[in-house]
Short mmCIF file of C-alpha atoms and ligand atoms in Angstrom, two decimals:
data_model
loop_
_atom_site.label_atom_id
_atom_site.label_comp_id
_atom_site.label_asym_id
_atom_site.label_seq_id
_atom_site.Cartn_x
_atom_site.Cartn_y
_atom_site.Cartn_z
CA UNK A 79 -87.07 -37.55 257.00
CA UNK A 80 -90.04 -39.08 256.79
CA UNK A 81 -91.73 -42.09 258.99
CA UNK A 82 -94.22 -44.46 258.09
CA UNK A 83 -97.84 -43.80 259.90
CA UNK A 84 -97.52 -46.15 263.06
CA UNK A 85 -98.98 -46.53 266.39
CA UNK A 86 -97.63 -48.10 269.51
CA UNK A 87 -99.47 -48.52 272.95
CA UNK A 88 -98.84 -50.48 275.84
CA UNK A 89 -100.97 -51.66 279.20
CA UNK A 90 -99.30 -52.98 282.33
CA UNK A 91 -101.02 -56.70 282.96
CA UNK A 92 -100.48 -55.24 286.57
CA UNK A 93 -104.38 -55.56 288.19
CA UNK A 94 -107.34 -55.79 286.70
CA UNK A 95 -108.33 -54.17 283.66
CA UNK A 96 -110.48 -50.66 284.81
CA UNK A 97 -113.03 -48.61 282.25
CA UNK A 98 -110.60 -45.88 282.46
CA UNK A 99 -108.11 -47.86 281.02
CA UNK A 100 -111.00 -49.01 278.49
CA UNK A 101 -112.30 -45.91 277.33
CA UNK A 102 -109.18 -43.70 277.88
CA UNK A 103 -107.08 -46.25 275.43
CA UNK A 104 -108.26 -49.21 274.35
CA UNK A 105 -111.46 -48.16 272.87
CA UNK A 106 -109.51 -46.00 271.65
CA UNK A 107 -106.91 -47.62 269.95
CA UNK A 108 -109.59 -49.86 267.51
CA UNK A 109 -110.18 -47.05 265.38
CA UNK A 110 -106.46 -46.55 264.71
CA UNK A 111 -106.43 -49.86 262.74
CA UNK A 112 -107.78 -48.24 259.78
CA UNK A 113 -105.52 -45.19 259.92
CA UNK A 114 -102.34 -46.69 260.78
CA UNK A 115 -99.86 -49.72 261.12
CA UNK A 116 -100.65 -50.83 264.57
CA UNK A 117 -98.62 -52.51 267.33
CA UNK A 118 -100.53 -52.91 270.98
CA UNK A 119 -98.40 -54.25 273.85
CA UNK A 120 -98.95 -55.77 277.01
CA UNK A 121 -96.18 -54.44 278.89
CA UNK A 122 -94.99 -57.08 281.39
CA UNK A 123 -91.75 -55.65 281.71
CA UNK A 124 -93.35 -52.62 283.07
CA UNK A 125 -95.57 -54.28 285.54
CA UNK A 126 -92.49 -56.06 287.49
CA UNK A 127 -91.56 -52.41 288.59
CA UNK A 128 -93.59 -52.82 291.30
CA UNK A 129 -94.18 -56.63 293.07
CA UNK A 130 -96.17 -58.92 291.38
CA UNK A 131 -96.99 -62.42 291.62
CA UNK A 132 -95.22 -64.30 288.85
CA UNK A 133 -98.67 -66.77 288.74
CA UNK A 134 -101.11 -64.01 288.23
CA UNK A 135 -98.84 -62.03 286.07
CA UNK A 136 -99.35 -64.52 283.62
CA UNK A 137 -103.04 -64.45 283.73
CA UNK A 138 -103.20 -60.77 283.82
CA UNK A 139 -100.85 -60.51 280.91
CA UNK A 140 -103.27 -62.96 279.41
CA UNK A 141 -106.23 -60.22 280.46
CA UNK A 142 -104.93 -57.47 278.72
CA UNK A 143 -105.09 -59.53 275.25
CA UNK A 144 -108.02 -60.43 275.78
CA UNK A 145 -109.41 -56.90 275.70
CA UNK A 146 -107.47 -55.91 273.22
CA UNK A 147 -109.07 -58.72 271.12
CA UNK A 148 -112.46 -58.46 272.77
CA UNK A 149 -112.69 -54.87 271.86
CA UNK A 150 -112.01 -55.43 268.14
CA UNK A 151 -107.89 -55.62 267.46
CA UNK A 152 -106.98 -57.65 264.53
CA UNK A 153 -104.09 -59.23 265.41
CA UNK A 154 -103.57 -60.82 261.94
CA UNK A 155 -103.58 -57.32 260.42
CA UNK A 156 -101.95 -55.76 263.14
CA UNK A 157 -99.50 -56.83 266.43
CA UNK A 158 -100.14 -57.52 269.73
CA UNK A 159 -97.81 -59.32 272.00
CA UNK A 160 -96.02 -59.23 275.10
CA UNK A 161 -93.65 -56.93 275.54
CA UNK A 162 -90.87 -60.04 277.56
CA UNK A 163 -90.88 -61.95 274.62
CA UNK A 164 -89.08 -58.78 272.40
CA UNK A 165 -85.20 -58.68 274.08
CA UNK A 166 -84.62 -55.10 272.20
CA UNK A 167 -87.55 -53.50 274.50
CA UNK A 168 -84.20 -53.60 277.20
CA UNK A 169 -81.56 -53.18 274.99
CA UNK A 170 -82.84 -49.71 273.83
CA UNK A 171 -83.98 -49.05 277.03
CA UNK A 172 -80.55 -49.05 278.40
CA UNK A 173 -79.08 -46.74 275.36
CA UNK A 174 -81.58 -44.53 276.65
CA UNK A 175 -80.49 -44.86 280.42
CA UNK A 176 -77.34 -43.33 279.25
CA UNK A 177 -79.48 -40.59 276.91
CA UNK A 178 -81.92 -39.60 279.55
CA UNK A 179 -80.73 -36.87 281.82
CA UNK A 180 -81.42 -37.66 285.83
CA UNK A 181 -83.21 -34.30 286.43
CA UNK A 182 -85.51 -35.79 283.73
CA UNK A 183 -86.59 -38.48 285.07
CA UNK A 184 -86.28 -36.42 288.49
CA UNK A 185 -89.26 -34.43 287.44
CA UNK A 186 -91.74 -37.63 286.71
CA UNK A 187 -95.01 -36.75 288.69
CA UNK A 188 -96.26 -40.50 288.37
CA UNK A 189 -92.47 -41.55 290.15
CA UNK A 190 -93.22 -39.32 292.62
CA UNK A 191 -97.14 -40.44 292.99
CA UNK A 192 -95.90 -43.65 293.33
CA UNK A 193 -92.62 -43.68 295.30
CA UNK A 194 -94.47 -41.60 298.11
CA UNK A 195 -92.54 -41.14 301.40
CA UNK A 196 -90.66 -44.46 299.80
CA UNK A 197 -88.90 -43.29 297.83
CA UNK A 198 -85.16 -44.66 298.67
CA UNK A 199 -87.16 -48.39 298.89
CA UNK A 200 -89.08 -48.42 295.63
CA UNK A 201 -87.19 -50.33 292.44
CA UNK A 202 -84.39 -49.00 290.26
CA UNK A 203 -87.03 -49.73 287.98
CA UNK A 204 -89.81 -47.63 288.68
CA UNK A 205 -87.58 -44.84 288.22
CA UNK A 206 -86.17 -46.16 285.09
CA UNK A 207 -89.72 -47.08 283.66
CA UNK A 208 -89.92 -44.03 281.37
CA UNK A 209 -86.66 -44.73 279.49
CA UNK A 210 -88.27 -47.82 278.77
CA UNK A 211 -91.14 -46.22 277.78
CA UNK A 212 -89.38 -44.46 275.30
CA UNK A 213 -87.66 -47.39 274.31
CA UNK A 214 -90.90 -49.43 273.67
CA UNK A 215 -92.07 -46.62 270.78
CA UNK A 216 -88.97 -46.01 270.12
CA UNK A 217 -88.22 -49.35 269.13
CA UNK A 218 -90.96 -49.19 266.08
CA UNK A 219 -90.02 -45.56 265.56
CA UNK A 220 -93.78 -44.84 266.03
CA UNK A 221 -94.93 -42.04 265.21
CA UNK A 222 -98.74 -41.88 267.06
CA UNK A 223 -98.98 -43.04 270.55
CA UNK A 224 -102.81 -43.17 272.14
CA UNK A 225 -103.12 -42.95 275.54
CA UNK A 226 -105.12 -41.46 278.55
CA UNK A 227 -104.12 -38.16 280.19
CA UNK A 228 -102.15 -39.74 282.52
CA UNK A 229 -99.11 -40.62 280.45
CA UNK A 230 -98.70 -37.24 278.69
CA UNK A 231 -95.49 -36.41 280.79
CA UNK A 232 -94.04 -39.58 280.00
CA UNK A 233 -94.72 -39.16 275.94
CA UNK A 234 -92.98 -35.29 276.09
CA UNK A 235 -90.09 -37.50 277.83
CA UNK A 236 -89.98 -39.97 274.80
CA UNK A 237 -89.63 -36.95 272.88
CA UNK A 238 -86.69 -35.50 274.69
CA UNK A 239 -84.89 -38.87 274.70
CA UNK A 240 -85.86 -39.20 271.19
CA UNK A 241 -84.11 -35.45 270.23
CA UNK A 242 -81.38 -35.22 272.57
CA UNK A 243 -80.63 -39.03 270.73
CA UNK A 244 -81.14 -37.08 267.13
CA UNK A 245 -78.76 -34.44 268.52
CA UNK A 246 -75.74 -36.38 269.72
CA UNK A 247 -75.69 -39.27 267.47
CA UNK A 248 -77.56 -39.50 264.14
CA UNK A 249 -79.73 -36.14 262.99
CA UNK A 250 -83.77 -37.40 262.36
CA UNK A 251 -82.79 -41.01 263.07
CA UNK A 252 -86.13 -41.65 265.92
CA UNK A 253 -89.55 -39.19 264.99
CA UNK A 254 -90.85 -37.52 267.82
CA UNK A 255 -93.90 -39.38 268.43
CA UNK A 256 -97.30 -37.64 268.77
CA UNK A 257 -99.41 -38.38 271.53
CA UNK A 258 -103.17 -39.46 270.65
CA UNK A 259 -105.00 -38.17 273.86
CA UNK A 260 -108.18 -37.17 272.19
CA UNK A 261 -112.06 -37.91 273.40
CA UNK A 262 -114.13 -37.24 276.30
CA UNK A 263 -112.87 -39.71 278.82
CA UNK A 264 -109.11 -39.30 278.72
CA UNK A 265 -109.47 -39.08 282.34
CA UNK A 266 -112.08 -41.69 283.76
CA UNK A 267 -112.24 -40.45 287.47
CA UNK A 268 -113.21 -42.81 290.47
CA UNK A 269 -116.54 -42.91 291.12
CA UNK A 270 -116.68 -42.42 295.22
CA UNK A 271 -114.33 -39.54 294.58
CA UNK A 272 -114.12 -36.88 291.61
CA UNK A 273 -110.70 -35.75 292.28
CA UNK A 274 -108.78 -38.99 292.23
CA UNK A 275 -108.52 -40.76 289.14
CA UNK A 276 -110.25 -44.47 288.35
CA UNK A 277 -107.24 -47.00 289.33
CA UNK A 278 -106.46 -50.43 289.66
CA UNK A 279 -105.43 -49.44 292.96
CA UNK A 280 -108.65 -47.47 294.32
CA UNK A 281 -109.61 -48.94 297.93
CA UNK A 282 -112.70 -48.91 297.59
CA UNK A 283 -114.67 -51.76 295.06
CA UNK A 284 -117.65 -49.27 294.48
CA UNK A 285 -115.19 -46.75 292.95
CA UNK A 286 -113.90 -48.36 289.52
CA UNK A 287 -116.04 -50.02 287.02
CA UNK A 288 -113.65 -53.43 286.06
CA UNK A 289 -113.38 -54.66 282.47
CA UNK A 290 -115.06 -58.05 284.06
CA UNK A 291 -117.61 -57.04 286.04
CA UNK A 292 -120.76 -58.59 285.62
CA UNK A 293 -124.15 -56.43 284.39
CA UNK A 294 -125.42 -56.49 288.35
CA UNK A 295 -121.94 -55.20 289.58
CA UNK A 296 -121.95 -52.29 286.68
CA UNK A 297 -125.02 -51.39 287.44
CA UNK A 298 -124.87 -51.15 290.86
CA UNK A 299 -121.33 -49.33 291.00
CA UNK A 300 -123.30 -46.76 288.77
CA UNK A 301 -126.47 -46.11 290.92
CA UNK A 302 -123.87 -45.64 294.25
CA UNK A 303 -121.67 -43.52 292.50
CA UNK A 304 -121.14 -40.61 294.45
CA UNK A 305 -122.91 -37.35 292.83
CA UNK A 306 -124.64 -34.18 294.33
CA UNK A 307 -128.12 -33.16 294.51
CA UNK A 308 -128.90 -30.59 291.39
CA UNK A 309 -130.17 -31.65 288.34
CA UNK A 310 -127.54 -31.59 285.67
CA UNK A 311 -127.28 -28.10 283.52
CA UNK A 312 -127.60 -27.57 280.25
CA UNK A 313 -124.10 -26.38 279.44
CA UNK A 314 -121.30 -28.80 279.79
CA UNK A 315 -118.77 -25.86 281.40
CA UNK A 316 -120.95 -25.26 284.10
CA UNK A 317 -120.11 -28.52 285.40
CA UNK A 318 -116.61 -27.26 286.22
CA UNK A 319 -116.95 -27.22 289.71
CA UNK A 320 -119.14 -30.25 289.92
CA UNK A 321 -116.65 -33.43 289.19
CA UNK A 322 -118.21 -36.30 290.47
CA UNK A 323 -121.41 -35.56 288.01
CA UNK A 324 -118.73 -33.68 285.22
CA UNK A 325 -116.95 -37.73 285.37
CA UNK A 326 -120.37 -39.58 284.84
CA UNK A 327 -121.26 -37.10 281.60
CA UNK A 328 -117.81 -38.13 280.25
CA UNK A 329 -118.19 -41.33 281.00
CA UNK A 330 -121.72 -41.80 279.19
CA UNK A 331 -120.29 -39.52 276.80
CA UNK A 332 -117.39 -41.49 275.64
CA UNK A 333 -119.54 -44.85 275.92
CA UNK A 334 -122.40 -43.37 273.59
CA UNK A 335 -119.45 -41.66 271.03
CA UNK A 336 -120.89 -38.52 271.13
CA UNK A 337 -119.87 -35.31 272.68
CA UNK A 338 -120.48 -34.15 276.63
CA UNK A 339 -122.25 -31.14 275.59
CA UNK A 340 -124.41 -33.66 273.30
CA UNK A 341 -125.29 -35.27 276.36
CA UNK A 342 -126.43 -32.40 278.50
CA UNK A 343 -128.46 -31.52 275.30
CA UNK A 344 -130.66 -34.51 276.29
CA UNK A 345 -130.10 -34.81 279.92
CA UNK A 346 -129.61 -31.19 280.84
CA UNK A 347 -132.27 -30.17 283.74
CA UNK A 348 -132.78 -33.80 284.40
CA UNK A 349 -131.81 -34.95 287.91
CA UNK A 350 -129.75 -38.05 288.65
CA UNK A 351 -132.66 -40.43 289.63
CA UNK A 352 -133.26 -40.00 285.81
CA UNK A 353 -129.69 -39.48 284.52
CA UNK A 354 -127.87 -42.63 286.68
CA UNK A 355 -130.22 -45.86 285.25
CA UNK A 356 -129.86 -44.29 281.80
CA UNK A 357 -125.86 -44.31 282.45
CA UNK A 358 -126.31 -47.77 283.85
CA UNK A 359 -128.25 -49.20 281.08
CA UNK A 360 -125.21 -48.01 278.41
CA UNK A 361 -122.56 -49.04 280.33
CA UNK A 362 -124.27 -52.35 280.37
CA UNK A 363 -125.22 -52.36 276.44
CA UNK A 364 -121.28 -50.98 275.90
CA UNK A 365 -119.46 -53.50 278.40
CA UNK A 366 -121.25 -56.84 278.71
CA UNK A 367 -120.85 -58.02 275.26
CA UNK A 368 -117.33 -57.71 275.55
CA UNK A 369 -117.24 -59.37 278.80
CA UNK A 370 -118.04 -62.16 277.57
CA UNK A 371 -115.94 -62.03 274.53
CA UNK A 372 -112.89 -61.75 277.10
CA UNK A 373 -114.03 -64.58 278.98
CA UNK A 374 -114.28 -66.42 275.86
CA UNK A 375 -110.55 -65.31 274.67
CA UNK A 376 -109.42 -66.70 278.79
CA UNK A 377 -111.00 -69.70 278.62
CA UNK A 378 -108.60 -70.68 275.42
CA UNK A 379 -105.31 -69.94 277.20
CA UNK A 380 -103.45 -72.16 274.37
CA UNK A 381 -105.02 -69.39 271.72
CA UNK A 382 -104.38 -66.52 273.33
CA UNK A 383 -100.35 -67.51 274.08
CA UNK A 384 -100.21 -68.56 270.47
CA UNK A 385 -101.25 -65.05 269.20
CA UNK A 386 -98.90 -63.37 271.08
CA UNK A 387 -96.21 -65.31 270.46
CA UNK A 388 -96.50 -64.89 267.00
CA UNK A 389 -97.36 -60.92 267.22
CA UNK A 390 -94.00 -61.22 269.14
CA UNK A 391 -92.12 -62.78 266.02
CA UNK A 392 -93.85 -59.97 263.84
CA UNK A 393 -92.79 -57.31 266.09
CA UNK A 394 -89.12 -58.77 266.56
CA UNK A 395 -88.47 -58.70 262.96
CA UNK A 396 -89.00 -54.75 262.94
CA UNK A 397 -87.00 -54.33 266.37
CA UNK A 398 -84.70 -56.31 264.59
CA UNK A 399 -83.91 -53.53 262.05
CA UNK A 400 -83.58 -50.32 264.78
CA UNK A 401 -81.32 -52.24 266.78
CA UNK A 402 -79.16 -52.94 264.17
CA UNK A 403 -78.75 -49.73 263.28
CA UNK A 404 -78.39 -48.31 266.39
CA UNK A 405 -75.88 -50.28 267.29
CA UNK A 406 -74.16 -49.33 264.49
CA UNK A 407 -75.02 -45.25 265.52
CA UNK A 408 -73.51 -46.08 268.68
CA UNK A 409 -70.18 -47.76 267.72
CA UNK A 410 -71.39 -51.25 269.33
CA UNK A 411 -69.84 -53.89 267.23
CA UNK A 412 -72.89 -56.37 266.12
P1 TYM B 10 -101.33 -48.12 282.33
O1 TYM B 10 -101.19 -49.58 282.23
O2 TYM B 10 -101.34 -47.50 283.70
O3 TYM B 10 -102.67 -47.65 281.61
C1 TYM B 10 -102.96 -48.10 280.31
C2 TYM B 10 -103.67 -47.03 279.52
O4 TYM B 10 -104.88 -46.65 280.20
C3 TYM B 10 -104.89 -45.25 280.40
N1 TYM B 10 -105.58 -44.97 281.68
C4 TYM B 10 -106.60 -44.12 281.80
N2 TYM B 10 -107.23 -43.35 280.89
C5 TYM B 10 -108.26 -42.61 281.32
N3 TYM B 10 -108.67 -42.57 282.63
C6 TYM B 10 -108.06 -43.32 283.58
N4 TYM B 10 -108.48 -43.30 284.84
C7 TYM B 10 -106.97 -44.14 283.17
N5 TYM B 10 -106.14 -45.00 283.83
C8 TYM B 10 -105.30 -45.50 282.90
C9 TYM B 10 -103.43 -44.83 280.47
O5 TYM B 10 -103.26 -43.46 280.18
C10 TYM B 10 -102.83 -45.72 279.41
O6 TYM B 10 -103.00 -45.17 278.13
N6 TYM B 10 -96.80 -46.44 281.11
C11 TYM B 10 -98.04 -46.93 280.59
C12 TYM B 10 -97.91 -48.18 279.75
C13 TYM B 10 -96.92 -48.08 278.64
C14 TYM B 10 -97.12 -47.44 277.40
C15 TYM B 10 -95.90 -47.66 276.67
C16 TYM B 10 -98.17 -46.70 276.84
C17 TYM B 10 -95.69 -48.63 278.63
N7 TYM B 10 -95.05 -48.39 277.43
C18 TYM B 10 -95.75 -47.13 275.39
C19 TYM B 10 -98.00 -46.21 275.55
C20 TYM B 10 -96.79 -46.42 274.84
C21 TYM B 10 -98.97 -47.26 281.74
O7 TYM B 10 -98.54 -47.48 282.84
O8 TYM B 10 -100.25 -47.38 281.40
#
């Protein structure tokens, strides 16, 4: 059977926006828009698995639209919307509670990264969060989803639900979505500490660039980030063992659309007193203007609810359609 060409990908409004999450998906995702149907998400839903507060949930949901407009989504063209306003988002998501196998979602790293020593005292839904997942591209019966490296355990899961759903009820029914995790910054790393990854949950400030930093704060997160004393080489592998400096090539790499071995091709043999102000002079060029196109977007609150309520109504009317016929798979009376 064949699907039509469409992406879905989602951001928890759950913290402040990070440049991993920038250049790992939604720089990412603009492209796309001439490829592909497109339907971006700001997945609320996901968020309340872990405590938030209901008043900046609302502005943080408002955030995450913002970037996705700032950065160049056409929301007439394509969708974006919040994920609350679209009831099918749980409805499939419990089908696939009952599809889902527990020794599936047993073997989630990022459950197990989160729950920590917690794990009888985290929420039913943090465990369940990957059946909804599932149930969020599932929904569109998407068949590209773009995301960072993180979430490629959680897209082979979408594809097991998808297939063991194939298997029992309906054969070829859902695709098995394709995961789009392609560029060099699919994993932005923190910048005090090359083996954790950038996160809105980093202690440190000097670690993660935010989406709303100001030039000074970019800058100077850039010249403290934390690095080592050679000069850089001139062969991108040879970095292998070096991550903090391996993360800033990336980083300038996927800012500057070019490649990292491109990179070392200009900087190789230069040291970092050289290498950091050029970084910090991109990441300014790259970032600021769309700063200030998000603050723009927040300062209209009004504008930004209206375009997601009516990417909402868009995205609805396709939900619409798979949950009809599921239902019908299933033997639910509708
Ligand atoms: P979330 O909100 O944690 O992250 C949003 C996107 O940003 C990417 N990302 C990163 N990429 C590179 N380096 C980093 N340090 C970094 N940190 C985050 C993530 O990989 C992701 O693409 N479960 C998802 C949200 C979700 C979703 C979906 C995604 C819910 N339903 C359906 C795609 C399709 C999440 O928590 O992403």
């Amino acid at each position: 059977m064949s699907f039509t060409n469409r992406v879905f990908a989602g951001i928890k409004p759950s913290g402040d926006l990070h440049l991993g999450n920038y250049l790992g998906a939604i720089k990412r995702f603009v492209p796309l828009q001439e490829t592909h149907e497109c339907i971006y998400c700001v997945v609320d839903m996901h968020a309340i698995t872990v405590w938030q507060d209901p008043k900046i949930l609302a502005q943080s949901t408002r955030e995450v639209a913002a970037a996705y407009l700032a950065a160049g989504i056409d929301a007439k063209k394509h969708i974006i919307f919040n994920q609350s306003q679209v009831a099918g988002h749980a409805e499939l998501a419990w089908i696939f509670n009952c599809v889902a196998r527990m020794g599936w979602m047993q073997r989630m790293t990022q459950f197990k990264d989160k729950a920590g020593k917690n794990a009888q005292n985290v929420s039913l839904g943090l465990f369940a969060y990957p059946s909804l997942m599932a149930a969020d591209i599932l929904l569109y019966k998407a068949t590209h989803v773009p995301v960072g490296e993180d979430q490629k355990q959680h897209l082979e899961l979408t594809r097991d639900i998808a297939a063991k759903f194939n298997n029992d009820f309906e054969k070829d029914f859902f695709p098995l979505p394709e995961p789009i995790i392609t560029g060099a910054a699919t994993r932005v790393m923190s910048l005090r500490d090359g083996t954790k990854k950038m996160s809105k949950s980093e202690s440190s400030s000097l670690a993660t660039i935010y989406m709303l930093d100001d030039e000074d704060a970019i800058a100077k997160k850039i010249k403290k980030a934390r690095t080592d004393p050679e000069p850089l080489p001139q062969n991108f592998d040879d970095l292998e063992n070096r991550l903090e400096a391996k993360n800033l090539v990336s980083i300038y790499a996927a800012l500057a659309d070019i490649s990292p071995q491109e990179v070392l091709n200009q900087y190789g043999g230069e040291g970092f007193g050289v290498f950091k102000p050029a970084l910090a002079q991109l990441a300014v060029e790259k970032l600021a203007p769309m700063n200030k196109e998000m603050r723009r977007y927040l300062d209209d609150k009004a504008q930004i609810d209206e375009i997601l309520k009516d990417g909402a109504n868009r995205a609805r009317e396709i939900a619409k359609t798979t949950m009809k016929q599921v239902k019908d798979i299933v033997g639910f009376i509708s």
